[in-house]
Each structure stands twice: as structure tokens, then as C-alpha cells.
Amino acid sequence: MATTKAPSSRQRLDSAKNNLTNAFTSETFFYVVKRLLQALLTLLLASALSFSIIQLAPGDYLDTWRQNPQISPETLDALTIRFGLDRHPVEQYFRWLTQIITQGDFGYSFKYHRPVTELLWERIPNTLLLSFSSLILTWAIAIPLGIISAVRQNTTLDKLLRTLSYMGQGFPSFITALLFLFLAQRLSPLFPVGGMTSIYHNELTPFGKVVDIAWHMILPTLALSITSFAGLQRITRGELLDVLRQDYIQTARAKGLPENRVIYVHALRNAINPLITILGFEFAGLLSGAFIAEFFFNWPGLGRLILDAVRSQDIYLVMVSLMMGAVMLIIGNLLADLLLKSIDPRIKLANLK
């Protein structure tokens, strides 16, 4: 019996070098590098525009302090110099930008008297936890129901699902959150009324802490998911119906292929491209999409932090919040393009803008 000779270390090294060379000379690598360079310019322009818009608002953070007769003018002057509010807006902007590039310092929060980075690292995980849970639940429900509605077009089930989707889209997010909050109050203590943890959270075991947070997530996650689920279900249904009318689908059926294979292999694979683009935009909204649910359910995320920052004109906290939104949008679009390329090899990255 012939034996297969194991590759030598030199052959394995050459293979690894070839794979690395191919990776750095591939179309995908050059596309990612180009998009990242474009992203740097986009972020620079977005930061300058955001700073300019913030400066258009009358007054500054210390205006509320100036109304307090117990605070002396000397103290206000010292705080103005400390926070750099005595400088020209252009100088403030370039000073802030230089700190980011040279020190990784995103500024100081006037309201909370803490570095902006510390505040964000405390709140971002909470917001992402709620947003990712909502995103997963939305897609896990909307895609199957959209497929069922398309496959059983104009049946009673399809009409029922379409009615539910219209109703879901007709409810604004804040109305949905209010309804769930009212439900929590009526069913208490079945569901927590608000917050992320119980008062006895620190006394629980690690597993108990996870269960406690999951229990508090139920209603905010549902409130976030309903509107998104309704729109995604309708889009899935429409895209799949459009593909099912194509000639190649009729040809596949005429050849005697099983209906499940026609739908899930041939039709769904082509109908999913627009959904991936939507996923990229939803990824961009992960940090801001949970704002309403956070507000109504007192969830300690970015929503309330950013709202307080805007109200008090906490410039650098607002700036970093806006920049995070721009970064998430860039990453979301890039991931969507790469997913489209991996699912549909016919797509050329050079043609994607």
C-alpha cells in the first residue's frame, strides 16, 4: 500500500509564505486598505463638522454655573481656563484632535469630571448587550416568518403575518416601550420595572448574576425588536417573492428539484443580498438604536449619558459619541461588503462604493 509522505518543515514554511503573500496581494486586502484610508478622511471631516455644529449652540457648559450666585467670578474664570473654553473654537478642535493622535486622550467630561474614555467603557458594554440581543432576536424571528409569508403568498397565514408586520411598523418605538413598561408595572414582580440588575445582584452567584441581567433584558429587548422585526419581515418577503418569479427558479422546479432546495438553496441565496446591506446599517446603529429603551427602562447605557451630555453641552463627550456612530457606520458598511463578496462570488469589490 502506498504511503503519503508528510510535508517537510521547509514545505510547510513555503506554503505559509505563499498563503501570506496571496492574502496581502488579494483583491480583498487592497479593498480593505482603501476603505480604511477613506475612513480616516471621513472621520476627520465628520469630527470637524460635528464640532462646528456643537459650537453653533449658544453658550457653553458653564452657563448654568454662572446663574448660581454662590459661585464666584474667579472660580468661573479658573474653570473656563481649565476646560479650554477661553480658546477659539478652531484652537479647541485642533487641541482635542492632537490629544487623540498623540496621547489617545479623547478629552475630559465637564459634567462628570472624569475622562470621556472611562465613561464610555462603562456604558458601551451595556448598550451593546441590549442591542445585540435585539438584533439576534429580530433576525431570528423576521427571516423565517418572511420566508413563510413569501412561500405561502396570499394565504390566510400570509395575510395574518402581513397584518402583524403593518401593526409592528405602525407603533413608534417609544409607544412600544411605554406599553411594555406599563405591562411590567401591572405584572410586577413577574418582570422588573427598570434597571439592569436587582438590588441583591452582588449577593448572587456568577450564574445567578447572568440570569438576573437576562431577566431585566426581556422587556427592553422586546421593545427594541418589534419595530425592526416588522420591517425586516416585509423586506424578506418582498425580496424572496421577486426571486421566486425569476426564470431560473421556474427552470429548477421544472427539473424536478425538491421545493425546499429551490427555496433555501437557489432562491434565498439570491434574495439575501439586500438583507446583508441592511445588516450593515443595523450594525452602525447598535450604539444609538437602544436609546429609547434605555431611557424608559432606566438601562445604564449610552442613551442617557449622551442625552445628559447634549443638555449640559459637555462638548468632548458629545463629540466622541458622534464619532463612535461614524466609526460603527464605516465598520458596518465594510462588513456588509465583505459578506456580500463571500456569499456571492460574482460581486466584484471594485464595483462596491
JSON list of C-alpha atoms in Angstrom, two decimals, residues 42-274:
[
{"chain": "A", "resi": 42, "resn": "THR", "atom": "CA", "xyz": [-14.26, 60.58, 6.57]},
{"chain": "A", "resi": 43, "resn": "LEU", "atom": "CA", "xyz": [-13.72, 60.61, 10.33]},
{"chain": "A", "resi": 44, "resn": "LEU", "atom": "CA", "xyz": [-11.63, 63.78, 10.11]},
{"chain": "A", "resi": 45, "resn": "LEU", "atom": "CA", "xyz": [-14.32, 65.59, 8.13]},
{"chain": "A", "resi": 46, "resn": "ALA", "atom": "CA", "xyz": [-17.08, 64.21, 10.39]},
{"chain": "A", "resi": 47, "resn": "SER", "atom": "CA", "xyz": [-15.26, 65.36, 13.52]},
{"chain": "A", "resi": 48, "resn": "ALA", "atom": "CA", "xyz": [-14.75, 68.87, 12.12]},
{"chain": "A", "resi": 49, "resn": "LEU", "atom": "CA", "xyz": [-18.40, 69.09, 11.05]},
{"chain": "A", "resi": 50, "resn": "SER", "atom": "CA", "xyz": [-19.66, 67.78, 14.39]},
{"chain": "A", "resi": 51, "resn": "PHE", "atom": "CA", "xyz": [-17.51, 70.23, 16.35]},
{"chain": "A", "resi": 52, "resn": "SER", "atom": "CA", "xyz": [-18.73, 73.10, 14.20]},
{"chain": "A", "resi": 53, "resn": "ILE", "atom": "CA", "xyz": [-22.38, 72.18, 14.75]},
{"chain": "A", "resi": 54, "resn": "ILE", "atom": "CA", "xyz": [-21.86, 71.90, 18.52]},
{"chain": "A", "resi": 55, "resn": "GLN", "atom": "CA", "xyz": [-20.26, 75.35, 18.56]},
{"chain": "A", "resi": 56, "resn": "LEU", "atom": "CA", "xyz": [-23.35, 76.85, 16.89]},
{"chain": "A", "resi": 57, "resn": "ALA", "atom": "CA", "xyz": [-25.34, 76.20, 20.06]},
{"chain": "A", "resi": 58, "resn": "PRO", "atom": "CA", "xyz": [-25.48, 79.35, 22.23]},
{"chain": "A", "resi": 59, "resn": "GLY", "atom": "CA", "xyz": [-23.50, 79.39, 25.45]},
{"chain": "A", "resi": 60, "resn": "ASP", "atom": "CA", "xyz": [-21.32, 76.68, 26.95]},
{"chain": "A", "resi": 61, "resn": "TYR", "atom": "CA", "xyz": [-21.20, 74.21, 29.82]},
{"chain": "A", "resi": 62, "resn": "LEU", "atom": "CA", "xyz": [-20.52, 76.89, 32.47]},
{"chain": "A", "resi": 63, "resn": "ASP", "atom": "CA", "xyz": [-23.67, 78.90, 31.67]},
{"chain": "A", "resi": 64, "resn": "THR", "atom": "CA", "xyz": [-25.68, 77.01, 34.29]},
{"chain": "A", "resi": 65, "resn": "TRP", "atom": "CA", "xyz": [-22.95, 77.69, 36.85]},
{"chain": "A", "resi": 66, "resn": "ARG", "atom": "CA", "xyz": [-22.97, 81.41, 36.08]},
{"chain": "A", "resi": 67, "resn": "GLN", "atom": "CA", "xyz": [-26.59, 81.58, 37.26]},
{"chain": "A", "resi": 68, "resn": "ASN", "atom": "CA", "xyz": [-25.52, 80.40, 40.71]},
{"chain": "A", "resi": 69, "resn": "PRO", "atom": "CA", "xyz": [-24.67, 83.43, 42.87]},
{"chain": "A", "resi": 70, "resn": "GLN", "atom": "CA", "xyz": [-22.65, 81.24, 45.25]},
{"chain": "A", "resi": 71, "resn": "ILE", "atom": "CA", "xyz": [-20.01, 80.62, 42.56]},
{"chain": "A", "resi": 72, "resn": "SER", "atom": "CA", "xyz": [-17.56, 83.49, 42.34]},
{"chain": "A", "resi": 73, "resn": "PRO", "atom": "CA", "xyz": [-16.42, 85.02, 39.04]},
{"chain": "A", "resi": 74, "resn": "GLU", "atom": "CA", "xyz": [-12.87, 83.98, 39.88]},
{"chain": "A", "resi": 75, "resn": "THR", "atom": "CA", "xyz": [-13.94, 80.34, 40.11]},
{"chain": "A", "resi": 76, "resn": "LEU", "atom": "CA", "xyz": [-15.75, 80.58, 36.80]},
{"chain": "A", "resi": 77, "resn": "ASP", "atom": "CA", "xyz": [-12.70, 82.15, 35.14]},
{"chain": "A", "resi": 78, "resn": "ALA", "atom": "CA", "xyz": [-10.49, 79.36, 36.50]},
{"chain": "A", "resi": 79, "resn": "LEU", "atom": "CA", "xyz": [-12.88, 76.69, 35.19]},
{"chain": "A", "resi": 80, "resn": "THR", "atom": "CA", "xyz": [-13.06, 78.41, 31.81]},
{"chain": "A", "resi": 81, "resn": "ILE", "atom": "CA", "xyz": [-9.27, 78.24, 31.50]},
{"chain": "A", "resi": 82, "resn": "ARG", "atom": "CA", "xyz": [-9.14, 74.67, 32.86]},
{"chain": "A", "resi": 83, "resn": "PHE", "atom": "CA", "xyz": [-11.66, 73.38, 30.33]},
{"chain": "A", "resi": 84, "resn": "GLY", "atom": "CA", "xyz": [-10.14, 75.40, 27.49]},
{"chain": "A", "resi": 85, "resn": "LEU", "atom": "CA", "xyz": [-13.36, 77.31, 26.87]},
{"chain": "A", "resi": 86, "resn": "ASP", "atom": "CA", "xyz": [-11.43, 80.60, 26.66]},
{"chain": "A", "resi": 87, "resn": "ARG", "atom": "CA", "xyz": [-9.75, 79.49, 23.42]},
{"chain": "A", "resi": 88, "resn": "HIS", "atom": "CA", "xyz": [-11.00, 79.99, 19.89]},
{"chain": "A", "resi": 89, "resn": "PRO", "atom": "CA", "xyz": [-13.20, 77.08, 18.69]},
{"chain": "A", "resi": 90, "resn": "VAL", "atom": "CA", "xyz": [-10.70, 76.21, 15.96]},
{"chain": "A", "resi": 91, "resn": "GLU", "atom": "CA", "xyz": [-7.92, 76.03, 18.54]},
{"chain": "A", "resi": 92, "resn": "GLN", "atom": "CA", "xyz": [-10.13, 73.90, 20.81]},
{"chain": "A", "resi": 93, "resn": "TYR", "atom": "CA", "xyz": [-10.78, 71.47, 17.97]},
{"chain": "A", "resi": 94, "resn": "PHE", "atom": "CA", "xyz": [-7.14, 71.04, 16.94]},
{"chain": "A", "resi": 95, "resn": "ARG", "atom": "CA", "xyz": [-6.09, 70.74, 20.57]},
{"chain": "A", "resi": 96, "resn": "TRP", "atom": "CA", "xyz": [-8.62, 67.94, 21.04]},
{"chain": "A", "resi": 97, "resn": "LEU", "atom": "CA", "xyz": [-7.54, 66.24, 17.80]},
{"chain": "A", "resi": 98, "resn": "THR", "atom": "CA", "xyz": [-3.85, 66.46, 18.74]},
{"chain": "A", "resi": 99, "resn": "GLN", "atom": "CA", "xyz": [-4.56, 64.86, 22.12]},
{"chain": "A", "resi": 100, "resn": "ILE", "atom": "CA", "xyz": [-6.27, 61.92, 20.41]},
{"chain": "A", "resi": 101, "resn": "ILE", "atom": "CA", "xyz": [-3.44, 61.34, 17.92]},
{"chain": "A", "resi": 102, "resn": "THR", "atom": "CA", "xyz": [-0.51, 61.77, 20.32]},
{"chain": "A", "resi": 103, "resn": "GLN", "atom": "CA", "xyz": [-1.91, 60.52, 23.64]},
{"chain": "A", "resi": 104, "resn": "GLY", "atom": "CA", "xyz": [-5.11, 58.63, 22.85]},
{"chain": "A", "resi": 105, "resn": "ASP", "atom": "CA", "xyz": [-6.87, 61.16, 25.09]},
{"chain": "A", "resi": 106, "resn": "PHE", "atom": "CA", "xyz": [-10.45, 61.84, 23.94]},
{"chain": "A", "resi": 107, "resn": "GLY", "atom": "CA", "xyz": [-10.99, 64.69, 26.35]},
{"chain": "A", "resi": 108, "resn": "TYR", "atom": "CA", "xyz": [-12.47, 65.34, 29.76]},
{"chain": "A", "resi": 109, "resn": "SER", "atom": "CA", "xyz": [-16.14, 65.32, 30.69]},
{"chain": "A", "resi": 110, "resn": "PHE", "atom": "CA", "xyz": [-17.15, 68.63, 32.23]},
{"chain": "A", "resi": 111, "resn": "LYS", "atom": "CA", "xyz": [-20.32, 67.23, 33.79]},
{"chain": "A", "resi": 112, "resn": "TYR", "atom": "CA", "xyz": [-18.94, 64.00, 35.26]},
{"chain": "A", "resi": 113, "resn": "HIS", "atom": "CA", "xyz": [-15.41, 65.26, 35.99]},
{"chain": "A", "resi": 114, "resn": "ARG", "atom": "CA", "xyz": [-13.90, 62.12, 34.52]},
{"chain": "A", "resi": 115, "resn": "PRO", "atom": "CA", "xyz": [-12.07, 61.19, 31.30]},
{"chain": "A", "resi": 116, "resn": "VAL", "atom": "CA", "xyz": [-14.51, 60.58, 28.47]},
{"chain": "A", "resi": 117, "resn": "THR", "atom": "CA", "xyz": [-12.92, 57.21, 27.69]},
{"chain": "A", "resi": 118, "resn": "GLU", "atom": "CA", "xyz": [-13.67, 55.87, 31.17]},
{"chain": "A", "resi": 119, "resn": "LEU", "atom": "CA", "xyz": [-17.32, 56.87, 30.93]},
{"chain": "A", "resi": 120, "resn": "LEU", "atom": "CA", "xyz": [-17.75, 55.24, 27.54]},
{"chain": "A", "resi": 121, "resn": "TRP", "atom": "CA", "xyz": [-16.07, 51.96, 28.54]},
{"chain": "A", "resi": 122, "resn": "GLU", "atom": "CA", "xyz": [-18.52, 51.71, 31.43]},
{"chain": "A", "resi": 123, "resn": "ARG", "atom": "CA", "xyz": [-21.61, 52.23, 29.28]},
{"chain": "A", "resi": 124, "resn": "ILE", "atom": "CA", "xyz": [-20.76, 50.72, 25.87]},
{"chain": "A", "resi": 125, "resn": "PRO", "atom": "CA", "xyz": [-20.92, 47.04, 27.02]},
{"chain": "A", "resi": 126, "resn": "ASN", "atom": "CA", "xyz": [-24.40, 47.60, 28.47]},
{"chain": "A", "resi": 127, "resn": "THR", "atom": "CA", "xyz": [-25.69, 49.18, 25.27]},
{"chain": "A", "resi": 128, "resn": "LEU", "atom": "CA", "xyz": [-24.08, 46.54, 23.05]},
{"chain": "A", "resi": 129, "resn": "LEU", "atom": "CA", "xyz": [-25.56, 43.76, 25.20]},
{"chain": "A", "resi": 130, "resn": "LEU", "atom": "CA", "xyz": [-29.06, 45.14, 24.72]},
{"chain": "A", "resi": 131, "resn": "SER", "atom": "CA", "xyz": [-28.56, 45.98, 21.03]},
{"chain": "A", "resi": 132, "resn": "PHE", "atom": "CA", "xyz": [-27.02, 42.64, 20.06]},
{"chain": "A", "resi": 133, "resn": "SER", "atom": "CA", "xyz": [-29.79, 40.76, 21.87]},
{"chain": "A", "resi": 134, "resn": "SER", "atom": "CA", "xyz": [-32.39, 42.77, 19.98]},
{"chain": "A", "resi": 135, "resn": "LEU", "atom": "CA", "xyz": [-30.56, 42.26, 16.67]},
{"chain": "A", "resi": 136, "resn": "ILE", "atom": "CA", "xyz": [-30.32, 38.49, 17.12]},
{"chain": "A", "resi": 137, "resn": "LEU", "atom": "CA", "xyz": [-33.97, 38.18, 18.20]},
{"chain": "A", "resi": 138, "resn": "THR", "atom": "CA", "xyz": [-35.16, 40.37, 15.33]},
{"chain": "A", "resi": 139, "resn": "TRP", "atom": "CA", "xyz": [-33.35, 38.38, 12.65]},
{"chain": "A", "resi": 140, "resn": "ALA", "atom": "CA", "xyz": [-34.15, 35.00, 14.20]},
{"chain": "A", "resi": 141, "resn": "ILE", "atom": "CA", "xyz": [-37.88, 35.76, 14.00]},
{"chain": "A", "resi": 142, "resn": "ALA", "atom": "CA", "xyz": [-38.22, 38.05, 10.98]},
{"chain": "A", "resi": 143, "resn": "ILE", "atom": "CA", "xyz": [-36.31, 35.96, 8.41]},
{"chain": "A", "resi": 144, "resn": "PRO", "atom": "CA", "xyz": [-38.24, 32.68, 8.94]},
{"chain": "A", "resi": 145, "resn": "LEU", "atom": "CA", "xyz": [-41.58, 34.49, 9.05]},
{"chain": "A", "resi": 146, "resn": "GLY", "atom": "CA", "xyz": [-40.71, 36.44, 5.91]},
{"chain": "A", "resi": 147, "resn": "ILE", "atom": "CA", "xyz": [-39.85, 33.18, 4.13]},
{"chain": "A", "resi": 148, "resn": "ILE", "atom": "CA", "xyz": [-43.10, 31.55, 5.27]},
{"chain": "A", "resi": 149, "resn": "SER", "atom": "CA", "xyz": [-45.10, 34.57, 4.15]},
{"chain": "A", "resi": 150, "resn": "ALA", "atom": "CA", "xyz": [-43.47, 34.54, 0.70]},
{"chain": "A", "resi": 151, "resn": "VAL", "atom": "CA", "xyz": [-43.81, 30.79, 0.18]},
{"chain": "A", "resi": 152, "resn": "ARG", "atom": "CA", "xyz": [-47.48, 30.88, 1.20]},
{"chain": "A", "resi": 153, "resn": "GLN", "atom": "CA", "xyz": [-48.32, 34.06, -0.65]},
{"chain": "A", "resi": 154, "resn": "ASN", "atom": "CA", "xyz": [-51.93, 35.29, -0.37]},
{"chain": "A", "resi": 155, "resn": "THR", "atom": "CA", "xyz": [-52.94, 32.52, 2.02]},
{"chain": "A", "resi": 156, "resn": "THR", "atom": "CA", "xyz": [-54.59, 33.24, 5.37]},
{"chain": "A", "resi": 157, "resn": "LEU", "atom": "CA", "xyz": [-51.26, 32.81, 7.14]},
{"chain": "A", "resi": 158, "resn": "ASP", "atom": "CA", "xyz": [-49.59, 35.28, 4.77]},
{"chain": "A", "resi": 159, "resn": "LYS", "atom": "CA", "xyz": [-52.34, 37.85, 5.35]},
{"chain": "A", "resi": 160, "resn": "LEU", "atom": "CA", "xyz": [-52.03, 37.40, 9.11]},
{"chain": "A", "resi": 161, "resn": "LEU", "atom": "CA", "xyz": [-48.25, 37.87, 9.03]},
{"chain": "A", "resi": 162, "resn": "ARG", "atom": "CA", "xyz": [-48.56, 40.93, 6.84]},
{"chain": "A", "resi": 163, "resn": "THR", "atom": "CA", "xyz": [-51.12, 42.43, 9.21]},
{"chain": "A", "resi": 164, "resn": "LEU", "atom": "CA", "xyz": [-48.78, 41.86, 12.14]},
{"chain": "A", "resi": 165, "resn": "SER", "atom": "CA", "xyz": [-45.90, 43.49, 10.27]},
{"chain": "A", "resi": 166, "resn": "TYR", "atom": "CA", "xyz": [-48.03, 46.55, 9.42]},
{"chain": "A", "resi": 167, "resn": "MET", "atom": "CA", "xyz": [-49.08, 46.85, 13.04]},
{"chain": "A", "resi": 168, "resn": "GLY", "atom": "CA", "xyz": [-45.48, 46.50, 14.21]},
{"chain": "A", "resi": 169, "resn": "GLN", "atom": "CA", "xyz": [-44.26, 49.22, 11.88]},
{"chain": "A", "resi": 170, "resn": "GLY", "atom": "CA", "xyz": [-47.16, 51.46, 12.87]},
{"chain": "A", "resi": 171, "resn": "PHE", "atom": "CA", "xyz": [-46.08, 51.52, 16.51]},
{"chain": "A", "resi": 172, "resn": "PRO", "atom": "CA", "xyz": [-43.34, 54.07, 17.24]},
{"chain": "A", "resi": 173, "resn": "SER", "atom": "CA", "xyz": [-40.55, 52.74, 19.42]},
{"chain": "A", "resi": 174, "resn": "PHE", "atom": "CA", "xyz": [-41.41, 54.98, 22.35]},
{"chain": "A", "resi": 175, "resn": "ILE", "atom": "CA", "xyz": [-45.06, 53.80, 22.32]},
{"chain": "A", "resi": 176, "resn": "THR", "atom": "CA", "xyz": [-43.90, 50.18, 22.34]},
{"chain": "A", "resi": 177, "resn": "ALA", "atom": "CA", "xyz": [-41.52, 50.91, 25.22]},
{"chain": "A", "resi": 178, "resn": "LEU", "atom": "CA", "xyz": [-44.30, 52.63, 27.18]},
{"chain": "A", "resi": 179, "resn": "LEU", "atom": "CA", "xyz": [-46.65, 49.69, 26.65]},
{"chain": "A", "resi": 180, "resn": "PHE", "atom": "CA", "xyz": [-44.07, 47.21, 27.88]},
{"chain": "A", "resi": 181, "resn": "LEU", "atom": "CA", "xyz": [-43.28, 49.45, 30.85]},
{"chain": "A", "resi": 182, "resn": "PHE", "atom": "CA", "xyz": [-46.98, 49.55, 31.72]},
{"chain": "A", "resi": 183, "resn": "LEU", "atom": "CA", "xyz": [-47.10, 45.77, 31.34]},
{"chain": "A", "resi": 184, "resn": "ALA", "atom": "CA", "xyz": [-44.14, 45.39, 33.69]},
{"chain": "A", "resi": 185, "resn": "GLN", "atom": "CA", "xyz": [-45.87, 47.51, 36.32]},
{"chain": "A", "resi": 186, "resn": "ARG", "atom": "CA", "xyz": [-49.10, 45.53, 36.06]},
{"chain": "A", "resi": 187, "resn": "LEU", "atom": "CA", "xyz": [-47.32, 42.14, 36.20]},
{"chain": "A", "resi": 188, "resn": "SER", "atom": "CA", "xyz": [-44.76, 43.07, 38.86]},
{"chain": "A", "resi": 189, "resn": "PRO", "atom": "CA", "xyz": [-42.82, 41.21, 40.22]},
{"chain": "A", "resi": 190, "resn": "LEU", "atom": "CA", "xyz": [-43.03, 38.89, 37.20]},
{"chain": "A", "resi": 191, "resn": "PHE", "atom": "CA", "xyz": [-41.00, 41.40, 35.18]},
{"chain": "A", "resi": 192, "resn": "PRO", "atom": "CA", "xyz": [-38.69, 44.08, 36.57]},
{"chain": "A", "resi": 193, "resn": "VAL", "atom": "CA", "xyz": [-39.89, 47.64, 36.01]},
{"chain": "A", "resi": 194, "resn": "GLY", "atom": "CA", "xyz": [-36.47, 49.03, 35.16]},
{"chain": "A", "resi": 195, "resn": "GLY", "atom": "CA", "xyz": [-32.73, 48.92, 35.68]},
{"chain": "A", "resi": 196, "resn": "MET", "atom": "CA", "xyz": [-30.17, 46.34, 34.65]},
{"chain": "A", "resi": 197, "resn": "THR", "atom": "CA", "xyz": [-29.81, 44.42, 37.92]},
{"chain": "A", "resi": 198, "resn": "SER", "atom": "CA", "xyz": [-31.71, 43.71, 41.11]},
{"chain": "A", "resi": 199, "resn": "ILE", "atom": "CA", "xyz": [-30.80, 45.26, 44.46]},
{"chain": "A", "resi": 200, "resn": "TYR", "atom": "CA", "xyz": [-29.44, 41.90, 45.63]},
{"chain": "A", "resi": 201, "resn": "HIS", "atom": "CA", "xyz": [-27.37, 41.37, 42.46]},
{"chain": "A", "resi": 202, "resn": "ASN", "atom": "CA", "xyz": [-23.98, 41.43, 44.22]},
{"chain": "A", "resi": 203, "resn": "GLU", "atom": "CA", "xyz": [-25.08, 38.63, 46.56]},
{"chain": "A", "resi": 204, "resn": "LEU", "atom": "CA", "xyz": [-25.81, 36.21, 43.70]},
{"chain": "A", "resi": 205, "resn": "THR", "atom": "CA", "xyz": [-23.57, 33.51, 42.26]},
{"chain": "A", "resi": 206, "resn": "PRO", "atom": "CA", "xyz": [-21.96, 34.19, 38.84]},
{"chain": "A", "resi": 207, "resn": "PHE", "atom": "CA", "xyz": [-24.69, 32.15, 37.14]},
{"chain": "A", "resi": 208, "resn": "GLY", "atom": "CA", "xyz": [-27.33, 33.96, 39.18]},
{"chain": "A", "resi": 209, "resn": "LYS", "atom": "CA", "xyz": [-25.95, 37.32, 38.07]},
{"chain": "A", "resi": 210, "resn": "VAL", "atom": "CA", "xyz": [-26.23, 36.29, 34.42]},
{"chain": "A", "resi": 211, "resn": "VAL", "atom": "CA", "xyz": [-29.83, 35.15, 34.95]},
{"chain": "A", "resi": 212, "resn": "ASP", "atom": "CA", "xyz": [-30.65, 38.39, 36.78]},
{"chain": "A", "resi": 213, "resn": "ILE", "atom": "CA", "xyz": [-29.33, 40.55, 33.91]},
{"chain": "A", "resi": 214, "resn": "ALA", "atom": "CA", "xyz": [-31.13, 38.37, 31.34]},
{"chain": "A", "resi": 215, "resn": "TRP", "atom": "CA", "xyz": [-34.36, 38.76, 33.32]},
{"chain": "A", "resi": 216, "resn": "HIS", "atom": "CA", "xyz": [-34.03, 42.55, 33.21]},
{"chain": "A", "resi": 217, "resn": "MET", "atom": "CA", "xyz": [-33.28, 42.41, 29.47]},
{"chain": "A", "resi": 218, "resn": "ILE", "atom": "CA", "xyz": [-36.52, 40.70, 28.41]},
{"chain": "A", "resi": 219, "resn": "LEU", "atom": "CA", "xyz": [-38.84, 43.69, 28.05]},
{"chain": "A", "resi": 220, "resn": "PRO", "atom": "CA", "xyz": [-36.28, 46.24, 26.72]},
{"chain": "A", "resi": 221, "resn": "THR", "atom": "CA", "xyz": [-35.15, 43.71, 24.11]},
{"chain": "A", "resi": 222, "resn": "LEU", "atom": "CA", "xyz": [-38.73, 43.02, 23.02]},
{"chain": "A", "resi": 223, "resn": "ALA", "atom": "CA", "xyz": [-39.46, 46.76, 22.86]},
{"chain": "A", "resi": 224, "resn": "LEU", "atom": "CA", "xyz": [-36.46, 47.26, 20.58]},
{"chain": "A", "resi": 225, "resn": "SER", "atom": "CA", "xyz": [-37.20, 44.26, 18.38]},
{"chain": "A", "resi": 226, "resn": "ILE", "atom": "CA", "xyz": [-40.85, 44.77, 17.44]},
{"chain": "A", "resi": 227, "resn": "THR", "atom": "CA", "xyz": [-40.48, 47.68, 15.01]},
{"chain": "A", "resi": 228, "resn": "SER", "atom": "CA", "xyz": [-37.30, 46.31, 13.43]},
{"chain": "A", "resi": 229, "resn": "PHE", "atom": "CA", "xyz": [-38.80, 42.83, 13.14]},
{"chain": "A", "resi": 230, "resn": "ALA", "atom": "CA", "xyz": [-41.84, 44.12, 11.26]},
{"chain": "A", "resi": 231, "resn": "GLY", "atom": "CA", "xyz": [-39.83, 45.99, 8.65]},
{"chain": "A", "resi": 232, "resn": "LEU", "atom": "CA", "xyz": [-37.32, 43.18, 8.14]},
{"chain": "A", "resi": 233, "resn": "GLN", "atom": "CA", "xyz": [-40.09, 40.60, 7.70]},
{"chain": "A", "resi": 234, "resn": "ARG", "atom": "CA", "xyz": [-41.70, 42.65, 4.93]},
{"chain": "A", "resi": 235, "resn": "ILE", "atom": "CA", "xyz": [-38.37, 43.18, 3.15]},
{"chain": "A", "resi": 236, "resn": "THR", "atom": "CA", "xyz": [-37.56, 39.45, 3.34]},
{"chain": "A", "resi": 237, "resn": "ARG", "atom": "CA", "xyz": [-40.96, 38.57, 1.92]},
{"chain": "A", "resi": 238, "resn": "GLY", "atom": "CA", "xyz": [-40.67, 41.08, -0.93]},
{"chain": "A", "resi": 239, "resn": "GLU", "atom": "CA", "xyz": [-37.13, 40.10, -1.93]},
{"chain": "A", "resi": 240, "resn": "LEU", "atom": "CA", "xyz": [-37.91, 36.38, -1.86]},
{"chain": "A", "resi": 241, "resn": "LEU", "atom": "CA", "xyz": [-41.08, 36.82, -3.90]},
{"chain": "A", "resi": 242, "resn": "ASP", "atom": "CA", "xyz": [-39.13, 38.77, -6.50]},
{"chain": "A", "resi": 243, "resn": "VAL", "atom": "CA", "xyz": [-36.54, 35.99, -6.79]},
{"chain": "A", "resi": 244, "resn": "LEU", "atom": "CA", "xyz": [-39.16, 33.22, -6.89]},
{"chain": "A", "resi": 245, "resn": "ARG", "atom": "CA", "xyz": [-40.60, 34.81, -10.06]},
{"chain": "A", "resi": 246, "resn": "GLN", "atom": "CA", "xyz": [-37.28, 34.57, -11.90]},
{"chain": "A", "resi": 247, "resn": "ASP", "atom": "CA", "xyz": [-36.91, 32.19, -14.85]},
{"chain": "A", "resi": 248, "resn": "TYR", "atom": "CA", "xyz": [-34.10, 30.14, -13.33]},
{"chain": "A", "resi": 249, "resn": "ILE", "atom": "CA", "xyz": [-36.34, 29.28, -10.37]},
{"chain": "A", "resi": 250, "resn": "GLN", "atom": "CA", "xyz": [-39.03, 28.02, -12.72]},
{"chain": "A", "resi": 251, "resn": "THR", "atom": "CA", "xyz": [-36.37, 26.02, -14.57]},
{"chain": "A", "resi": 252, "resn": "ALA", "atom": "CA", "xyz": [-35.15, 24.46, -11.31]},
{"chain": "A", "resi": 253, "resn": "ARG", "atom": "CA", "xyz": [-38.70, 23.41, -10.47]},
{"chain": "A", "resi": 254, "resn": "ALA", "atom": "CA", "xyz": [-39.21, 22.02, -13.96]},
{"chain": "A", "resi": 255, "resn": "LYS", "atom": "CA", "xyz": [-36.13, 19.84, -13.50]},
{"chain": "A", "resi": 256, "resn": "GLY", "atom": "CA", "xyz": [-37.82, 18.21, -10.52]},
{"chain": "A", "resi": 257, "resn": "LEU", "atom": "CA", "xyz": [-35.67, 19.66, -7.75]},
{"chain": "A", "resi": 258, "resn": "PRO", "atom": "CA", "xyz": [-37.25, 19.44, -4.28]},
{"chain": "A", "resi": 259, "resn": "GLU", "atom": "CA", "xyz": [-39.14, 22.60, -3.32]},
{"chain": "A", "resi": 260, "resn": "ASN", "atom": "CA", "xyz": [-37.06, 23.06, -0.17]},
{"chain": "A", "resi": 261, "resn": "ARG", "atom": "CA", "xyz": [-33.88, 23.01, -2.23]},
{"chain": "A", "resi": 262, "resn": "VAL", "atom": "CA", "xyz": [-35.33, 25.51, -4.71]},
{"chain": "A", "resi": 263, "resn": "ILE", "atom": "CA", "xyz": [-36.30, 27.90, -1.92]},
{"chain": "A", "resi": 264, "resn": "TYR", "atom": "CA", "xyz": [-33.45, 27.62, 0.56]},
{"chain": "A", "resi": 265, "resn": "VAL", "atom": "CA", "xyz": [-30.53, 26.97, -1.81]},
{"chain": "A", "resi": 266, "resn": "HIS", "atom": "CA", "xyz": [-31.36, 28.80, -5.03]},
{"chain": "A", "resi": 267, "resn": "ALA", "atom": "CA", "xyz": [-33.91, 31.49, -4.15]},
{"chain": "A", "resi": 268, "resn": "LEU", "atom": "CA", "xyz": [-32.91, 32.53, -0.63]},
{"chain": "A", "resi": 269, "resn": "ARG", "atom": "CA", "xyz": [-29.23, 32.77, -1.51]},
{"chain": "A", "resi": 270, "resn": "ASN", "atom": "CA", "xyz": [-30.01, 35.45, -4.10]},
{"chain": "A", "resi": 271, "resn": "ALA", "atom": "CA", "xyz": [-32.66, 37.19, -2.02]},
{"chain": "A", "resi": 272, "resn": "ILE", "atom": "CA", "xyz": [-30.38, 37.64, 0.97]},
{"chain": "A", "resi": 273, "resn": "ASN", "atom": "CA", "xyz": [-28.04, 40.22, -0.60]},
{"chain": "A", "resi": 274, "resn": "PRO", "atom": "CA", "xyz": [-30.22, 43.27, 0.24]}
]
